[in-house]
Amino acid sequence: MSLDVSPPHFEDRVRALLAKGDTDALHRLVRKVSTAEIEEAFEFLDTEECQLILDILDTETAAEVLGGVDEHIQEDLTDALSERKLADLVEEMDSDEAADTVRLLEDDEQERVLDLLEDETEEEVRTLLQHEEDTAGDLMMVELAAIHEQALVAEAIEMLRENADDIKRLYNVYVVDSERRLKGELPLRDMVLARPGMPLQAVMSATEAWATPGMDQEEVANLFRKYDLVSLPVIDGDDKLVGRITVDDVLDVMEEEASEDLSRLAGLGSEDSFHALGIFRLSRERLPWLILGLGGGLVSGRILQGFETSLSTVLELAFFVPVIMALAGNIGIQSSTIIVRGLATGEVKGDAPWPRIRREILVSIFNGAVIGMLTFGVVWFWLQSLPLALLISSTMMLVVLWATLTGTVIPMVFTRFGIDPAYATGPFVTTTNDIVALTIYLAIAWRFRHILV
Amino acid sequence: MSLDVSPPHFEDRVRALLAKGDTDALHRLVRKVSTAEIEEAFEFLDTEECQLILDILDTETAAEVLGGVDEHIQEDLTDALSERKLADLVEEMDSDEAADTVRLLEDDEQERVLDLLEDETEEEVRTLLQHEEDTAGDLMMVELAAIHEQALVAEAIEMLRENADDIKRLYNVYVVDSERRLKGELPLRDMVLARPGMPLQAVMSATEAWATPGMDQEEVANLFRKYDLVSLPVIDGDDKLVGRITVDDVLDVMEEEASEDLSRLAGLGSEDSFHALGIFRLSRERLPWLILGLGGGLVSGRILQGFETSLSTVLELAFFVPVIMALAGNIGIQSSTIIVRGLATGEVKGDAPWPRIRREILVSIFNGAVIGMLTFGVVWFWLQSLPLALLISSTMMLVVLWATLTGTVIPMVFTRFGIDPAYATGPFVTTTNDIVALTIYLAIAWRFRHILV
């Protein structure tokens, strides 16, 4: 990554002008930059400053900005804006963003804003609001070009000229029958290249991939990657076209899912933690995982206390507590991350995970052997005790194997029970492994205490 | 995620037909499925099976499949295929995939395959090969539609009809002057909607974002997300259009970068670890991080030995080694992940990281206080020793603060020195924090040993 050494960031210039009270210059500045710049700056400005900028912008641009910023900023802004203003902005948005924005409101405010919308918009948004969050129905917009299969290319182009003015990000025409059932699609490129007198059904391509409204957004993203799509049709149970998802939303989904995975692996709580939330909100997200770690650590301590006699007789045993815990943690995270990531990208199949699990175990046996031999050498050289070296190194091998097993199996079990397997990575696996590894270690030491002394 | 319970996977059907030796049925099956299905199946088939399928497919489809599969499969296949066959396939690929494929070959084989290509293709590929991996130049293809700014819309459409037949994924026309300098762009949608008699320069939009060939692929992906792009022009130092990047490649880049971050956080080595590599290759990727953990753990053990006297006098001190290490590790990972992720998505600015770092420290002071109080309560209740409870809980607060500091500062330092900050997450931060936390703990215990006994 390169460091940004460009002229002052837009948000700094906004702040400077606000401080000077120079609203004219602010007007000029805000109108000169693209909506993408404004959206980015909103990350760094406070709600009042953002609201001021929304007021300066024309309604269409303001709607685009409000629809495009991150959810946590949207939330603050929808709280701050009047219902009238909010309804005006929602009216101008693409249907998917309109629904996402209204969804953020409290139930009664939602109703009031919906009532302020034009009838057609209101109906669209109400329909979209029925879909669950993070599904294809939540991502889709209803604005699309659907043309009858018997129309000629020239007619289709004429229809687009007349009706497509408010369809942004139009890359394909969907070809449908009289019942609006999806028959195929025609990329604009092919439409431009096709002979104008051909009927659409003769020049269209078969639709390789489609979604249903209930499909999980992660699966939607995988379809885009697998089929190299820019837009995906959404059909209902009768094959009727109900909407489409565009790739710009998928880029955001991938970013969100990646953040979510990282966030769970690192024990950060929600993926929102990456944004500029307040201190207390951030603490609240992270504390549960820290307390889990704290609890696990204290349980480990209690286990150590249980083996107090062994420890006070052979104090050397305590020296290896850190290394056994470090390895159990690292190995568990390695294996669980492999499985969780594979499940997310579809490379590990939920119904056929065994090849991947078997591979993890083989890798672990090999790594366990290497780790075991290294440990044996170091401990023998360090403490000059063959029994201790044997004990520590064989425990290490067992711990490696055990940590791999929990790391691979826990995410699979979570998946079976419909829990996001990403929760199984990070603090959860580490804590479990710490406790079990320590118990294995001390139990073996206890069993062979007569040769250690 | 839903479990896939569909009919047998394509790769299983391929294997069954191979076992029966029924090549006719195999031909029929392979021709019936889409290239995306075949690409996916290649993940699960061995090189020989993949090669057999490539032979059955027509050259164009085979080229698309070979260009579309993951790099590690491409690598095996380019090794297995004859140079003649390889050249035939490369000839059919888009220029970006052609260059990526040739790049995988050994230097001398590269030369021989390049010589087998047609002159025009050879030149294109040689030019693309000069760009560094993981840059815009590596991602871009040279196939694009560039039309002079004075051409009329109708003329532009005519030009596309005549010349765009082999330009896949065409979403925009780039508008250039006589020197091929980029002046603007026209989405096909706007082209279809525009009046045919207008000159391009009157209907084009300003280009909001562009790349130079040396730009890092992560930055390219951030541009796509920020500006909601489907295609990004690449220009050289004289503003001349040299290629374009399409969003399908960006989806792959995002997947790759997300895997890479996860991979480094989990100490898995390269992002390839998520794929079906051999056992020894996987071991080799992971062992360095395990050995780092092993080394760190043994150093911690050596530190414990250094405080042997304190430990043998107050054995209870040993009980808290696990909890202190667990917290130091968890906190370090939380903070470093926040910073590394923020740097990757551009939300933490390399030249202005202080707001984010300050926030981490505030969160950490708050979390430290909570953790400290909890610990105080538990330890007092458990061991009935006020001095021990005071010692452990105050150490805990120091450890939380210290772990946050290393977690936030190390990635920033790595960035300053041009090292990928993702290396600072995971095993590296955990190991450092383990050692330092243990030292802080035992040093404090030693200092106050007179009140503990």
Short mmCIF file of N, CA, C and O in Angstrom, two decimals, chain B residues 83-84 86-87 102 105-117 122 126:
data_model
loop_
_atom_site.label_atom_id
_atom_site.label_comp_id
_atom_site.label_asym_id
_atom_site.label_seq_id
_atom_site.Cartn_x
_atom_site.Cartn_y
_atom_site.Cartn_z
N GLU B 83 4.01 -27.50 -25.28
CA GLU B 83 4.16 -26.08 -25.59
C GLU B 83 3.24 -25.67 -26.75
O GLU B 83 2.69 -24.58 -26.75
N ARG B 84 3.08 -26.56 -27.71
CA ARG B 84 2.20 -26.29 -28.85
C ARG B 84 0.76 -26.05 -28.37
O ARG B 84 0.13 -25.06 -28.70
N LEU B 86 -0.27 -25.34 -25.39
CA LEU B 86 -0.30 -24.17 -24.53
C LEU B 86 -0.39 -22.89 -25.37
O LEU B 86 -1.19 -22.00 -25.10
N ALA B 87 0.44 -22.83 -26.43
CA ALA B 87 0.42 -21.65 -27.30
C ALA B 87 -0.95 -21.50 -27.96
O ALA B 87 -1.49 -20.39 -28.04
N VAL B 102 1.31 -17.22 -19.23
CA VAL B 102 2.71 -17.31 -19.68
C VAL B 102 3.66 -17.01 -18.52
O VAL B 102 4.72 -17.61 -18.39
N LEU B 105 5.30 -19.85 -16.52
CA LEU B 105 6.29 -20.77 -17.09
C LEU B 105 7.72 -20.39 -16.70
O LEU B 105 8.00 -19.24 -16.37
N GLU B 106 8.61 -21.39 -16.75
CA GLU B 106 10.05 -21.11 -16.57
C GLU B 106 10.51 -20.21 -17.71
O GLU B 106 9.97 -20.25 -18.81
N ASP B 107 11.60 -19.45 -17.45
CA ASP B 107 12.06 -18.47 -18.44
C ASP B 107 12.21 -19.04 -19.85
O ASP B 107 11.74 -18.45 -20.82
N ASP B 108 12.87 -20.20 -19.98
CA ASP B 108 13.15 -20.70 -21.34
C ASP B 108 11.87 -21.21 -21.99
O ASP B 108 11.66 -21.04 -23.19
N GLU B 109 11.00 -21.83 -21.20
CA GLU B 109 9.74 -22.30 -21.77
C GLU B 109 8.88 -21.10 -22.19
O GLU B 109 8.20 -21.13 -23.22
N GLN B 110 8.93 -20.05 -21.37
CA GLN B 110 8.22 -18.82 -21.69
C GLN B 110 8.59 -18.34 -23.09
O GLN B 110 7.72 -18.07 -23.92
N GLU B 111 9.90 -18.29 -23.33
CA GLU B 111 10.40 -17.83 -24.63
C GLU B 111 9.85 -18.69 -25.77
O GLU B 111 9.40 -18.20 -26.79
N ARG B 112 9.92 -20.01 -25.57
CA ARG B 112 9.48 -20.91 -26.64
C ARG B 112 8.00 -20.77 -26.93
O ARG B 112 7.57 -20.73 -28.07
N VAL B 113 7.18 -20.65 -25.85
CA VAL B 113 5.74 -20.49 -26.06
C VAL B 113 5.45 -19.14 -26.73
O VAL B 113 4.64 -19.05 -27.66
N LEU B 114 6.13 -18.08 -26.27
CA LEU B 114 5.92 -16.76 -26.87
C LEU B 114 6.23 -16.79 -28.37
O LEU B 114 5.53 -16.19 -29.19
N ASP B 115 7.30 -17.52 -28.75
CA ASP B 115 7.68 -17.61 -30.17
C ASP B 115 6.62 -18.33 -31.00
O ASP B 115 6.48 -18.08 -32.20
N LEU B 116 5.87 -19.22 -30.35
CA LEU B 116 4.84 -19.97 -31.07
C LEU B 116 3.58 -19.13 -31.30
O LEU B 116 2.71 -19.51 -32.08
N LEU B 117 3.45 -18.00 -30.59
CA LEU B 117 2.24 -17.18 -30.73
C LEU B 117 2.29 -16.35 -32.01
O LEU B 117 3.35 -16.09 -32.56
N GLU B 122 1.92 -12.07 -29.45
CA GLU B 122 3.22 -12.12 -28.79
C GLU B 122 3.61 -10.75 -28.24
O GLU B 122 4.03 -10.62 -27.09
N ARG B 126 4.07 -9.83 -24.35
CA ARG B 126 5.38 -9.36 -23.88
C ARG B 126 5.26 -8.02 -23.16
O ARG B 126 5.90 -7.79 -22.14
#
